[in-house]
Each structure stands twice: as C-alpha cells, then as structure tokens.
Coordinates of C-alpha atoms in Angstrom, one line a residue:
M26 CA 97.9 138.0 113.8
A27 CA 100.0 137.8 110.6
T28 CA 98.3 139.3 107.7
A29 CA 97.1 137.1 104.9
Q30 CA 98.8 139.1 102.2
S31 CA 99.7 136.3 99.8
A32 CA 96.7 137.3 97.8
L33 CA 97.5 141.0 98.0
H34 CA 99.9 141.2 95.0
S35 CA 99.3 138.8 92.2
A36 CA 102.3 137.2 90.5
T37 CA 101.1 138.4 87.1
A38 CA 101.2 142.1 88.1
H39 CA 104.8 141.7 89.3
D40 CA 105.9 139.8 86.2
D41 CA 104.4 142.7 84.0
H42 CA 106.3 145.2 86.2
E43 CA 109.5 143.3 85.6
H44 CA 109.1 143.5 81.8
H45 CA 108.7 147.3 81.9
D46 CA 111.9 147.9 83.9
N47 CA 114.7 149.7 82.0
F48 CA 118.4 150.2 83.1
I49 CA 117.6 153.4 85.0
T50 CA 114.5 152.0 86.9
K51 CA 116.2 148.7 87.6
Y52 CA 119.7 149.6 88.7
I53 CA 119.7 153.4 89.6
F54 CA 116.2 154.7 90.6
S55 CA 115.0 151.2 91.6
T56 CA 112.1 150.6 93.9
D57 CA 113.0 146.9 94.4
H58 CA 114.2 146.4 98.0
K59 CA 116.9 143.9 96.9
M60 CA 118.5 146.4 94.5
I61 CA 118.3 149.2 97.1
G62 CA 120.0 146.9 99.6
K63 CA 122.8 146.3 97.2
Q64 CA 123.1 150.0 96.5
F65 CA 123.5 150.6 100.3
L66 CA 126.1 147.8 100.5
V67 CA 128.3 149.1 97.6
T68 CA 128.1 152.7 98.8
G69 CA 128.9 151.5 102.4
I70 CA 132.0 149.6 101.0
F71 CA 133.2 152.8 99.3
W72 CA 132.9 154.8 102.5
A73 CA 134.6 152.0 104.5
L74 CA 137.6 152.4 102.2
I75 CA 137.6 156.2 102.6
G76 CA 137.2 156.0 106.4
G77 CA 139.8 153.3 106.7
F78 CA 142.3 155.3 104.6
L79 CA 141.8 158.4 106.8
S80 CA 142.6 156.2 109.9
V81 CA 145.8 155.1 108.1
L82 CA 146.8 158.8 107.7
F83 CA 146.4 159.7 111.3
R84 CA 147.9 156.4 112.5
L85 CA 151.0 157.3 110.5
Q86 CA 151.2 160.6 112.5
L87 CA 150.7 158.8 115.8
G88 CA 153.1 155.9 115.1
F89 CA 155.8 157.9 113.4
P90 CA 155.4 161.5 114.7
E91 CA 158.8 162.6 113.4
M92 CA 158.4 161.0 110.0
D93 CA 158.7 163.1 106.8
M94 CA 155.3 162.8 105.1
S95 CA 156.3 164.7 101.9
F96 CA 155.4 161.6 99.9
L97 CA 151.7 162.3 100.8
K98 CA 151.9 165.8 99.4
P99 CA 150.3 164.8 96.0
I100 CA 147.3 163.6 98.0
L101 CA 147.1 166.0 100.9
G102 CA 148.6 169.1 99.2
G103 CA 149.0 172.0 101.5
W104 CA 148.1 170.0 104.6
I105 CA 151.7 168.7 104.5
D106 CA 154.1 171.7 105.2
D107 CA 157.5 172.3 103.7
T108 CA 159.2 170.2 106.4
G109 CA 157.0 167.2 105.6
A110 CA 155.0 167.5 108.8
L111 CA 151.2 167.0 108.9
N112 CA 149.2 170.1 109.8
P113 CA 147.8 169.7 113.3
E114 CA 144.4 171.1 112.4
F115 CA 144.1 168.7 109.5
Y116 CA 144.9 165.8 112.0
L117 CA 141.7 166.8 113.9
A118 CA 139.8 166.9 110.7
L119 CA 141.0 163.4 109.8
V120 CA 139.8 162.1 113.2
T121 CA 136.4 163.9 112.8
M122 CA 135.7 162.5 109.3
H123 CA 136.9 159.0 110.2
G124 CA 134.5 158.8 113.1
T125 CA 131.6 160.3 111.1
I126 CA 132.1 158.1 108.1
M127 CA 132.5 154.9 110.0
V128 CA 129.7 155.4 112.5
F129 CA 127.0 156.8 110.2
F130 CA 127.9 156.0 106.6
V131 CA 129.4 152.5 107.1
L132 CA 128.0 150.9 110.3
T133 CA 124.5 152.6 110.1
A134 CA 123.7 152.9 106.5
G135 CA 126.1 150.2 105.2
L136 CA 124.9 147.6 107.7
S137 CA 121.3 148.4 108.6
G138 CA 120.5 150.0 105.2
T139 CA 121.8 146.9 103.4
F140 CA 120.3 144.0 105.4
S141 CA 117.1 145.7 106.6
N142 CA 116.3 146.4 103.0
F143 CA 117.4 143.2 101.5
L144 CA 116.1 140.7 104.2
I145 CA 112.9 142.1 105.7
P146 CA 110.5 141.4 102.7
L147 CA 112.3 138.2 101.9
Q148 CA 112.2 136.8 105.5
I149 CA 108.7 137.9 106.4
G150 CA 107.2 136.8 103.0
A151 CA 106.4 140.2 101.4
R152 CA 106.6 141.3 97.8
D153 CA 108.5 144.4 98.7
M154 CA 108.7 147.2 101.3
A155 CA 105.5 149.0 102.3
S156 CA 106.6 151.9 100.1
G157 CA 109.0 151.3 97.4
F158 CA 109.2 155.0 96.5
M159 CA 110.1 156.0 100.1
N160 CA 112.7 153.2 100.1
M161 CA 114.3 154.7 97.0
L162 CA 114.2 158.2 98.5
S163 CA 115.9 156.8 101.6
Y164 CA 118.9 155.6 99.6
W165 CA 119.2 158.7 97.5
F166 CA 119.0 161.0 100.5
F167 CA 121.9 158.9 101.9
F168 CA 123.7 159.2 98.6
I169 CA 123.3 163.0 98.5
S170 CA 124.5 163.1 102.1
G171 CA 127.6 161.2 101.0
V172 CA 128.3 163.5 98.1
I173 CA 128.2 166.6 100.3
M174 CA 130.5 165.0 102.9
F175 CA 132.9 163.9 100.1
I176 CA 133.0 167.4 98.7
S177 CA 133.9 168.8 102.1
L178 CA 137.1 166.7 102.0
F179 CA 138.5 168.9 99.2
L180 CA 137.8 172.4 100.7
E181 CA 140.7 174.7 101.0
T182 CA 139.9 175.2 104.7
G183 CA 139.5 171.5 105.2
P184 CA 136.5 169.4 106.3
A185 CA 134.8 169.6 109.7
A186 CA 137.3 169.5 112.5
G187 CA 135.4 169.4 115.8
G188 CA 135.7 165.7 116.5
W189 CA 133.0 163.3 115.2
V190 CA 130.7 164.6 118.1
V191 CA 131.2 168.2 116.9
Y192 CA 131.0 169.8 120.3
P193 CA 130.4 173.5 120.5
P194 CA 131.9 176.1 120.9
L195 CA 134.4 174.7 118.4
S196 CA 131.7 173.7 116.0
A197 CA 129.5 176.8 116.7
L198 CA 132.0 179.5 115.9
E199 CA 133.1 179.7 112.2
Q200 CA 136.2 181.7 113.2
A201 CA 137.4 179.2 115.8
I202 CA 139.6 177.1 113.5
P203 CA 139.7 176.5 109.7
G204 CA 137.7 173.3 110.1
S205 CA 134.9 175.3 111.9
G206 CA 134.0 177.1 108.7
M207 CA 132.6 175.8 105.4
G208 CA 133.6 172.2 106.3
M209 CA 131.4 172.3 109.4
T210 CA 128.5 173.8 107.4
L211 CA 128.7 171.0 104.9
W212 CA 128.9 168.4 107.7
L213 CA 125.7 169.8 109.1
I214 CA 123.9 169.8 105.7
A215 CA 125.2 166.2 105.0
M216 CA 123.9 165.0 108.4
T217 CA 120.5 166.5 107.8
F218 CA 120.1 164.5 104.6
F219 CA 121.4 161.4 106.4
I220 CA 118.9 161.8 109.2
A221 CA 116.1 162.2 106.7
S222 CA 117.3 159.0 105.0
S223 CA 117.4 157.1 108.3
L224 CA 113.9 158.2 109.3
L225 CA 112.4 157.3 105.9
G226 CA 114.0 153.9 106.1
G227 CA 113.0 153.3 109.7
I228 CA 109.3 154.2 109.0
N229 CA 109.3 151.8 106.1
Y230 CA 110.9 148.9 108.0
I231 CA 108.5 149.2 110.9
T232 CA 105.4 149.4 108.7
T233 CA 106.5 146.5 106.6
V234 CA 107.2 144.1 109.5
I235 CA 103.9 145.0 111.2
N236 CA 101.6 144.9 108.1
L237 CA 103.1 142.7 105.4
R238 CA 103.9 139.4 107.0
T239 CA 102.8 136.4 105.1
K240 CA 100.2 133.8 106.3
G241 CA 101.3 132.1 109.5
M242 CA 104.2 134.5 110.1
S243 CA 103.3 135.6 113.6
F244 CA 105.8 137.7 115.6
S245 CA 106.7 134.5 117.5
K246 CA 107.9 132.9 114.2
L247 CA 110.0 135.9 113.0
P248 CA 113.8 135.2 112.6
L249 CA 115.9 137.1 115.1
T250 CA 117.3 139.1 112.2
I251 CA 113.9 140.7 111.6
W252 CA 113.5 141.4 115.3
S253 CA 116.8 143.1 115.4
F254 CA 116.1 145.2 112.3
F255 CA 112.6 146.1 113.6
L256 CA 113.9 147.3 117.0
T257 CA 116.8 149.1 115.4
A258 CA 114.3 151.1 113.3
V259 CA 112.3 151.9 116.4
I260 CA 115.4 153.2 118.2
G261 CA 116.4 155.3 115.1
L262 CA 112.9 156.7 114.7
L263 CA 112.9 158.0 118.3
S264 CA 116.5 159.2 118.6
F265 CA 117.5 160.7 115.2
P266 CA 115.0 163.6 115.5
V267 CA 116.9 164.7 118.6
L268 CA 120.2 164.8 116.7
F269 CA 118.4 166.9 114.1
A270 CA 117.2 169.3 116.8
A271 CA 120.7 169.6 118.1
A272 CA 122.1 170.3 114.6
L273 CA 119.3 172.8 113.9
L274 CA 120.2 174.8 117.1
L275 CA 123.8 174.6 116.1
V276 CA 123.0 176.1 112.7
F277 CA 121.1 179.0 114.5
D278 CA 124.1 179.7 116.7
R279 CA 126.4 179.7 113.7
S280 CA 124.4 181.7 111.3
F281 CA 121.6 183.6 113.1
G282 CA 123.3 185.0 116.2
T283 CA 121.5 182.9 118.7
S284 CA 123.2 181.6 121.9
F285 CA 121.8 178.1 122.6
Y286 CA 125.2 176.7 123.1
L287 CA 127.4 179.8 123.6
S288 CA 128.2 182.0 126.6
D289 CA 131.2 183.9 127.8
I290 CA 133.4 183.2 124.8
Y291 CA 136.7 184.9 124.2
I292 CA 138.6 184.7 120.9
G293 CA 141.9 186.4 120.5
G294 CA 141.3 188.2 123.8
E295 CA 138.1 189.7 122.5
A296 CA 134.8 188.8 124.2
L297 CA 131.9 187.7 122.0
S298 CA 128.4 189.0 122.6
N299 CA 126.9 185.5 123.1
T300 CA 125.5 184.9 126.6
G301 CA 123.1 182.5 128.3
G302 CA 123.9 179.4 126.3
S303 CA 125.3 176.1 127.5
A304 CA 127.6 173.7 125.6
V305 CA 126.5 171.0 127.9
L306 CA 123.0 171.2 126.4
Y307 CA 124.4 170.1 123.1
Q308 CA 126.1 167.1 124.8
H309 CA 122.8 166.0 126.3
L310 CA 121.0 166.3 122.9
F311 CA 123.9 164.6 121.0
W312 CA 124.3 161.7 123.4
F313 CA 120.5 161.1 123.5
L314 CA 121.1 159.9 119.9
G315 CA 124.7 159.0 120.5
H316 CA 124.2 156.1 122.8
P317 CA 121.1 154.6 121.1
E318 CA 123.3 154.9 118.0
V319 CA 125.6 152.3 119.5
Y320 CA 122.7 149.8 119.4
I321 CA 121.5 151.1 116.0
V322 CA 124.9 149.9 114.8
L323 CA 125.1 146.8 117.0
L324 CA 121.6 145.2 117.0
P325 CA 121.5 144.4 113.3
A326 CA 124.9 142.8 113.6
L327 CA 123.7 140.7 116.6
G328 CA 120.6 139.6 114.6
I329 CA 122.7 138.5 111.7
T330 CA 125.0 136.6 114.1
S331 CA 122.0 134.8 115.6
E332 CA 120.9 133.6 112.2
V333 CA 124.5 132.6 111.0
I334 CA 125.4 130.8 114.3
A335 CA 122.1 128.8 114.4
T336 CA 122.5 127.8 110.7
N337 CA 126.1 126.7 111.0
S338 CA 125.8 125.1 114.4
R339 CA 122.9 123.0 113.0
K340 CA 121.1 123.7 116.2
P341 CA 118.1 125.7 117.2
I342 CA 119.1 129.1 118.6
F343 CA 119.3 128.7 122.4
G344 CA 116.7 130.9 124.2
Y345 CA 114.8 132.4 121.3
K346 CA 112.3 134.2 123.6
A347 CA 115.2 135.3 125.9
M348 CA 117.0 136.7 122.9
I349 CA 113.9 138.8 122.0
I350 CA 113.4 140.0 125.6
S351 CA 117.1 140.9 125.8
M352 CA 116.8 143.0 122.6
L353 CA 113.7 144.7 124.0
G354 CA 115.6 145.4 127.2
I355 CA 118.5 146.9 125.3
T356 CA 116.1 149.0 123.2
I357 CA 114.5 150.5 126.3
L358 CA 117.7 150.9 128.3
S359 CA 119.5 152.5 125.4
F360 CA 117.4 155.7 126.0
V361 CA 118.2 156.1 129.7
V362 CA 122.0 155.8 129.8
W363 CA 123.3 158.6 127.6
A364 CA 124.8 160.7 130.4
H365 CA 127.5 158.1 131.1
H366 CA 129.3 159.9 128.3
M367 CA 129.2 163.1 130.4
F368 CA 130.7 162.1 133.7
V369 CA 133.5 164.6 133.2
S370 CA 131.2 167.4 132.1
G371 CA 130.4 168.6 135.6
L372 CA 127.4 166.3 135.9
N373 CA 125.8 166.2 139.4
P374 CA 127.3 163.2 141.2
F375 CA 123.9 162.0 142.4
L376 CA 122.6 162.1 138.8
G377 CA 125.8 160.4 137.7
S378 CA 125.2 157.5 140.2
I379 CA 121.7 157.0 138.6
F380 CA 123.2 156.8 135.1
M381 CA 126.0 154.5 136.3
F382 CA 123.4 152.1 137.8
L383 CA 121.3 152.1 134.6
T384 CA 124.5 151.6 132.5
L385 CA 125.6 148.6 134.5
I386 CA 122.1 147.1 134.2
I387 CA 122.3 147.1 130.4
A388 CA 125.1 144.5 130.8
I389 CA 122.5 142.0 131.9
P390 CA 120.6 141.7 128.5
S391 CA 124.0 141.9 126.7
A392 CA 125.2 139.0 128.9
V393 CA 122.1 137.0 128.1
K394 CA 122.8 137.3 124.3
V395 CA 126.5 136.2 124.8
F396 CA 125.4 133.2 127.0
N397 CA 122.9 132.2 124.3
Y398 CA 125.4 132.4 121.5
L399 CA 127.9 130.3 123.4
T400 CA 125.2 127.7 124.4
T401 CA 124.1 127.5 120.7
L402 CA 127.7 126.8 119.7
W403 CA 128.2 124.3 122.5
R404 CA 128.3 120.7 121.1
G405 CA 126.8 121.9 117.8
N406 CA 127.8 120.3 114.5
L407 CA 129.8 123.4 113.6
I408 CA 130.4 124.3 110.0
F409 CA 133.2 126.9 109.8
T410 CA 132.1 129.0 106.8
P411 CA 133.6 132.5 106.6
A412 CA 130.3 133.9 107.8
M413 CA 130.4 131.6 110.9
L414 CA 134.0 132.7 111.7
F415 CA 133.1 136.4 111.5
S416 CA 130.0 135.7 113.7
I417 CA 132.2 134.0 116.3
G418 CA 134.7 136.9 116.0
L419 CA 131.8 139.3 116.8
V420 CA 131.0 137.3 120.0
S421 CA 134.7 137.5 120.9
F422 CA 134.8 141.3 120.5
F423 CA 131.4 141.7 122.2
I424 CA 132.8 139.9 125.3
S425 CA 136.2 141.6 125.4
G426 CA 134.9 145.1 124.5
G427 CA 131.8 144.7 126.8
L428 CA 134.0 143.9 129.8
T429 CA 135.9 147.1 129.5
G430 CA 132.5 148.9 129.3
I431 CA 131.9 147.8 132.9
F432 CA 135.0 149.9 133.9
L433 CA 133.8 152.9 132.0
G434 CA 130.3 152.6 133.3
N435 CA 131.6 153.3 136.8
S436 CA 131.7 157.1 137.1
A437 CA 134.7 157.2 139.5
I438 CA 136.8 155.1 137.2
D439 CA 135.6 156.8 134.0
I440 CA 136.7 160.2 135.2
Q441 CA 140.3 158.8 135.2
L442 CA 140.0 157.0 131.9
H443 CA 137.6 159.2 129.9
D444 CA 140.2 161.1 127.9
T445 CA 142.6 158.2 127.4
Y446 CA 143.1 155.5 124.7
F447 CA 141.2 153.1 127.0
V448 CA 138.0 154.6 125.7
V449 CA 139.2 154.4 122.1
A450 CA 140.0 150.7 122.6
H451 CA 136.6 150.0 124.2
F452 CA 134.3 151.4 121.7
H453 CA 136.3 150.3 118.7
L454 CA 136.1 146.7 120.0
V455 CA 132.5 146.5 121.2
M456 CA 130.8 148.8 118.6
G457 CA 133.1 149.3 115.7
S458 CA 134.8 145.9 115.2
A459 CA 131.9 143.8 116.5
S460 CA 129.5 145.5 114.1
F461 CA 132.0 145.4 111.2
F462 CA 132.3 141.6 111.7
G463 CA 128.5 141.4 111.7
L464 CA 128.4 143.2 108.4
M465 CA 131.1 140.8 107.0
A466 CA 129.2 137.8 108.3
G467 CA 126.0 139.0 106.6
V468 CA 127.8 139.6 103.3
Y469 CA 129.4 136.2 103.2
H470 CA 126.2 134.5 104.2
W471 CA 123.7 136.2 101.9
F472 CA 126.0 136.8 99.0
P473 CA 124.5 133.8 97.1
K474 CA 121.0 135.2 97.5
M475 CA 122.2 138.7 96.4
F476 CA 124.1 137.7 93.3
G477 CA 123.4 134.0 92.7
R478 CA 127.1 133.1 93.1
M479 CA 129.4 132.0 95.9
M480 CA 132.3 134.0 97.4
D481 CA 135.6 132.2 97.5
A482 CA 135.8 130.5 100.9
K483 CA 139.6 130.3 101.1
L484 CA 140.0 134.0 100.5
G485 CA 137.2 134.5 103.1
Y486 CA 139.3 132.5 105.7
I487 CA 142.4 134.5 105.0
H488 CA 140.4 137.7 105.2
F489 CA 138.9 136.7 108.6
W490 CA 142.2 135.6 110.3
L491 CA 144.1 138.7 109.1
T492 CA 141.3 141.0 110.2
F493 CA 140.6 139.2 113.5
I494 CA 144.2 139.1 114.6
G495 CA 144.8 142.6 113.3
V496 CA 141.9 144.1 115.3
Y497 CA 143.2 142.7 118.5
L498 CA 146.8 143.8 117.8
V499 CA 145.5 147.3 117.2
F500 CA 143.1 147.8 120.1
F501 CA 144.3 145.5 122.8
P502 CA 147.5 147.4 123.5
M503 CA 145.5 150.6 123.6
H504 CA 143.9 149.5 126.9
Y505 CA 147.4 149.4 128.5
I506 CA 148.5 152.8 127.3
G507 CA 145.1 154.2 128.2
I508 CA 145.3 152.9 131.8
A509 CA 148.8 154.5 132.0
G510 CA 147.2 157.8 131.1
F511 CA 148.0 158.1 127.4
P512 CA 145.7 160.9 126.1
R513 CA 143.4 160.7 123.1
R514 CA 142.9 163.4 120.5
Y515 CA 146.6 164.6 120.8
Y516 CA 148.3 165.3 117.5
T517 CA 151.8 164.7 119.0
W518 CA 152.9 163.4 122.4
T519 CA 156.7 163.2 122.1
N520 CA 157.1 166.4 124.1
F521 CA 155.7 164.7 127.3
E522 CA 158.0 162.5 129.3
F523 CA 155.2 160.4 130.7
S524 CA 154.0 159.4 127.2
S525 CA 157.2 159.2 125.2
M526 CA 157.9 155.8 126.7
Y527 CA 155.1 154.4 124.5
T528 CA 156.7 155.3 121.2
D529 CA 157.4 151.6 120.3
L530 CA 153.9 150.5 121.3
N531 CA 152.3 153.3 119.2
M532 CA 154.5 152.3 116.3
F533 CA 153.4 148.7 116.7
I534 CA 149.7 149.7 116.8
S535 CA 150.1 151.8 113.6
I536 CA 151.8 149.0 111.7
A537 CA 149.1 146.6 112.7
A538 CA 146.4 149.1 111.7
I539 CA 147.9 149.6 108.2
L540 CA 148.2 145.9 107.7
T541 CA 144.7 145.3 108.8
F542 CA 143.5 148.0 106.3
V543 CA 145.4 146.3 103.5
A544 CA 143.9 143.0 104.3
Q545 CA 140.5 144.4 103.5
F546 CA 141.5 144.5 99.8
I547 CA 141.3 140.7 99.9
F548 CA 137.6 141.0 100.7
L549 CA 137.2 143.7 98.0
F550 CA 138.7 141.5 95.3
N551 CA 136.7 138.5 96.5
F552 CA 133.4 140.5 96.5
F553 CA 133.6 142.0 93.1
Y554 CA 135.3 139.0 91.4
S555 CA 132.8 136.5 92.8
M556 CA 129.9 138.8 91.7
Y557 CA 130.7 138.0 88.1
R558 CA 133.0 134.9 88.2
G559 CA 132.2 133.1 91.4
R560 CA 130.9 129.6 91.4
K561 CA 127.1 129.5 90.8
A562 CA 125.1 129.0 94.0
S563 CA 122.4 126.5 94.7
L564 CA 119.0 127.6 95.8
N565 CA 119.8 126.9 99.5
P566 CA 123.6 126.5 99.9
W567 CA 123.6 126.7 103.7
R568 CA 120.6 124.4 104.1
S569 CA 118.8 127.2 106.0
N570 CA 115.2 127.4 107.2
T571 CA 114.1 130.9 106.5
L572 CA 111.8 132.1 103.6
E573 CA 114.4 133.9 101.5
W574 CA 115.8 130.5 100.4
T575 CA 112.5 129.6 98.9
T576 CA 112.7 132.2 96.2
P577 CA 114.3 131.6 92.7
L578 CA 118.1 132.0 92.4
H579 CA 117.6 135.4 90.9
P580 CA 114.3 136.6 92.3
G581 CA 112.6 139.4 90.3
H582 CA 110.7 142.4 91.7
G583 CA 108.1 140.7 93.8
N584 CA 110.4 137.9 95.0
W585 CA 108.2 134.9 94.4
P586 CA 106.9 134.1 90.9
G587 CA 103.7 132.6 92.2
E588 CA 101.8 132.8 95.5
I589 CA 103.8 133.8 98.5
P590 CA 104.5 130.7 100.6
S591 CA 102.8 130.3 104.0
V592 CA 104.7 129.7 107.3
Y593 CA 104.0 126.9 109.6
R594 CA 106.8 126.8 112.1
W595 CA 109.6 128.9 113.7
P596 CA 112.8 129.5 111.8
Y597 CA 115.2 127.3 113.9
D598 CA 114.1 123.7 113.4
Y599 CA 117.7 122.4 113.0
S600 CA 118.7 118.8 113.9
K601 CA 115.2 118.0 115.2
P602 CA 115.0 114.5 116.8
G603 CA 113.2 112.1 114.4
A604 CA 113.4 114.4 111.4
K605 CA 114.6 113.0 108.0
E606 CA 117.0 115.9 107.5
D607 CA 118.9 118.2 109.8
F608 CA 116.8 121.2 108.8
I609 CA 113.1 121.8 108.2
M610 CA 112.1 125.0 106.4
Q611 CA 109.4 127.3 107.7
T612 CA 107.2 126.5 104.7
V613 CA 107.0 122.8 105.6
P614 CA 103.6 122.0 107.2
L615 CA 103.6 120.3 110.6
S616 CA 101.3 117.7 109.2
A617 CA 104.1 116.7 106.8
T618 CA 106.6 115.9 109.7
P619 CA 104.6 113.8 112.2
E620 CA 107.8 111.8 113.0
S621 CA 109.5 114.9 114.5
N622 CA 106.6 117.0 115.9
L623 CA 106.6 117.9 119.6
P624 CA 103.4 117.4 121.6
H625 CA 102.3 121.0 121.4
E626 CA 103.0 121.0 117.6
Q627 CA 100.6 118.1 117.1
E628 CA 97.9 120.3 118.6
L629 CA 98.7 122.9 116.0
V630 CA 98.1 120.5 113.0
K631 CA 94.3 121.2 113.1
L632 CA 94.9 125.0 112.9
E633 CA 97.3 124.4 110.1
K634 CA 94.8 122.5 108.0
E635 CA 92.5 125.6 108.2
I636 CA 95.4 127.7 106.7
I637 CA 96.0 125.2 103.9
S638 CA 92.3 125.1 103.0
E639 CA 92.3 129.0 102.9
E640 CA 95.3 128.8 100.5
E641 CA 93.5 126.3 98.3
E642 CA 90.5 128.7 98.1
V643 CA 92.8 131.6 97.1
L644 CA 94.4 129.4 94.3
I645 CA 91.0 128.4 93.0
A646 CA 89.8 132.0 93.0
N647 CA 92.9 133.1 91.1
E648 CA 92.5 130.4 88.5
S649 CA 88.9 131.3 87.9
R650 CA 89.8 135.0 87.6
E651 CA 92.5 134.2 85.0
S652 CA 90.2 131.9 83.0

C-alpha cells in the first residue's frame, strides 16, 4: 500500500523553511534533493571532462606512438622526457585514472546521483528524501572523494597506476612502480569516501521509495525510472561493502605487513617475506562489485530511456510488467556472474562453465528490454527531441555492445579475446557509451524541470550526431583489431610485426576519439548558456504524465506549495483510445475520463471515490487547523 503521506508535511512548514534559507544552506550545504541532484550533475560534468581529457592523452600515444609530445610539457611536466616521449609508467596511470573517473565519478555518481536524487521525490510524490541530512552527506563525501583523487593527479610520483581494477601485487607493494606509492594510497582513501557516499545515497533512495509514496502511488504505478533507481540502490547496497572489504585488506597488505593478496614475490631478485596470500582473492572480491557495477551504471540509464521513449513515442511503454521483471532478473543475476571476468585467472573449468551458463542467461532479460523498446517505438507518433535521439542511441549501443558480450561470455572464446581490444570495444559500447547516452537523454529531458528553461534543440541535434557517429568510429574498429590479437594495456606496439600493420587504424581511432571529445563542448556551451539564457519552459513541455510536471516551474523545498497530489493511474496513458488528448496525467481521476476507461478501470472508480473523500477530509482538517 502506498502511504498516505500528503498530510505528513504541511505546505506552511515548507514555505517557512524556504524563507529561512541563505546562500550557504540553499546552494552549498543544501538538504533539498533537487539542489543535491544538480550538485551531482555539475560535479559529474567536471569529472567527465577530466576523464575524457585523459583518454585524449593516451589515444595520442596509441595513435601517434612516434610523435614528439613536447607541446604537452607545460601540462604534464616531467612525464614528457627530453625526447618528447610520454613516460610509459604515466601511460598506465592515465588509463587507471580514466577508468576510475568514468566508471565511478561520472557514470555512477554523475548519473545515478543526479537523477535518483532529483526524480525520486518528484515522481513518487514526496516532499524530499527520507533524510535530507544524509542526502547532503552523500554528496559531500563524493566531493571529498573527488578532491582527494584530483590531488593525486599532481603528485611527483604520479597518480595510481595499477589499472582501474588495481590488481595486486602491483597495487599492494609501494615499491613496485612509482604509481604504487602515494598515488595508490590516495586512490584507496578516495574510494573509501566514494563507497560511503554510495551507501548513504542508496539507503536513502530505498527508504524514500518504500515509505514516502503519495496516496494511490502503489508499486504497480511507479514510473520505470523509479524502479530502475530503486533496484540500482539495492545492488549498490549489497555490492559496495565487498569492494570496501577488498580495499581494506589491500591497505593492510600495503601498510601493516599482512599477506592477504601476496605470496612468493620477488623484486629486483630479492624475495619478500610475504607468504600464503592470493592475488586471485582480490579479483573475486573486486568483481563481486565490478560486475554489479555494470548494472549500477546501466539500470538508471535504461530507466531514463523507458520514460523518454514512451513520452516521445506517444505510446504506453510496451510490456510494463515484463520490464520490471527483467530488471529484477538482471538485479539477481548480476550477483552470480562475476567470475566471467576471471576465465584467464586459472579458474576451474567446471566452475567456469557454470559462470558461462549464468552469464549467457542474463542476455534474456536484457533482450526483453530491447524488444520492448523497439516495440514501443514501432508505429509510434515519434517526436525526435534530443533526449529521444540519445535514448534511441542507447538502444543501438545496448544491442551492438550486448551482442559482443555473448562472445566474451563463452569461456573458450574469452580466453583468446580477454587481453585484446575486443574487450575494450565491448564494455565501452554496452556500459560506457550506452550509460553516457542515458545520462545525456536525462539531462535534455529534465533540464526544463531543473532550471525552468529549455536547452537549444539544434545544438542538441548536432551534439547527438557528432557523438553517436564518433562513438561507433572509435569502438567499432577496435573489434577487428581485437579479433586479430591486438593487445590492450600496451604503451607501444610498433616493435611487434603482427600489430604494426594496424598503425593506420589506430591513428583513425585516435582522431575519431579526439573529435568526439571536442564535440562535447557543444553540450557544455548549450548546458550553461541555456541555464541562464535559454527559452523559458512551460510547466509540461513534453506533455508527460508523471508527477514532477505537476509542480511549479521553479519548485521550492517541499516541491508542491499545497497538498501533494494523489495518483489514480499508471504513468503511461499515452494516446489512449477515446481520450480527449494524447496524454492523461497520473493525477487525473479515472472518474474524470469515462470515455477512455478500460473495463477494469471502471471497477476502480468506486475505490477512487474513497481516496477523493479522504483527501477532502484532510483539506477540511487543515483549514480548521489554520483558522
């Protein structure tokens, strides 16, 4: 049962709270979920630029390995030697920081942190999150994590350089390489704050969805966005503590002489005293978070895509219940497939066959989602807004990247492809690019609700096409060079005859990557310019059904100035036969639309009258209290 919490917070109390806000409490240490969502978004955009710039640096090295990079010396300093060559150890640091930043700071905090915070209270009909203070802490823990990670970029010995997965022994021995020293220590501290941020946020999201839904908002009437944020929080709450445990044991090995991950190590011909540990233990712990992390990143993007595609197809989402069941299936299966990342670690072949079977099964709920997206689009009255284009782009990447996942899920094939660019192409398409497009779809779609203004559609179209084409030009060729055996994580490859034939293709990929990165500045200009100078938005510019579009153009802390509206129907009543318009908002009673009600909805009209009478009683009670 949805809780009748419309009487829980009076409008007067929230109006008074709004008057007492000053600049610090409104824009910096805010407890308003909308402001916190915007803080996550702007911080995520900053980190996306940093992470993208790092990828440009190592793509320069890969595309033009003999190039004189002296022009980068003012930025990179001693990491460019006197001959103009990039330091090999710094190359590994670039790859490490790029992966960490994009996976955790952009696609986890920037995507889930933004839209879970911004949309959950608005779409379920709540004044705010269950705990505004915890919500504020969640952002500031993320901010502190980012500051520590940013500082590590400027260390004399360089940032962490063990790959974004920071496998031991490279990450466990400070003397291994320069990037294993203070840079790795700061990486571990930063990730500890990030995990705390994720857990605080996840607890808040789950509690809010379960307890603070408005009258009539049963789980069967929740938008798919809320389902995706809710299940994402559940995954994070169960998996991030395991990463924390892995990092804690790594700290013990680094600083307190333990041997959880270390055994039979020789450095410079000298044997270390560590015995009895196993580096594979770390892999199990890391990937128990690492694979659910794929869906922590992907599920919010899929939820956003569901909302955007339904709205701009002017059709109900096809298979609403099937979409929920498929997300539940993905949530459960995400915890039992982690070892497919470890087929080359000496995993028992029998155990490998079990994980292969489970991995291939997860393709079924994923295929259900793709089928439902395509069926929703089929013969819809499509409106190609920038958000719609980015959502369709996500479906495209989800299909093409997901198909290559079937190859890698097969242990016999994965052993051949695991250390090649085929893997890089796969996860950048299905996880990185698909989730990034979901983030962009969400920004373009809910920008009017965030800032009360519209983003420029023409610039949005240019941004989409340059990015969409650019992503395929970057990652599609990687499949071919990966199948041919081109290795990943190599600083230079021109000394090998078998890979030197791909010089031109690597150059092409690097040029495409640089141009795609530059194209993001179109979005950057559009975002910040439209925030202040964009055309003023109407209350419901996309003619959407969900609750957030019933708030004022600039909702205050508390969202609705009066009583919170009640919900009477599911969120996807688009183009309903017999209806006067092609959308019916969730707040419209079934008794007000007899001409379009389905037979089972006519039976619900009696129940609806009971809800309306309860509302009237609350209003009368409030009026008598005020008088």
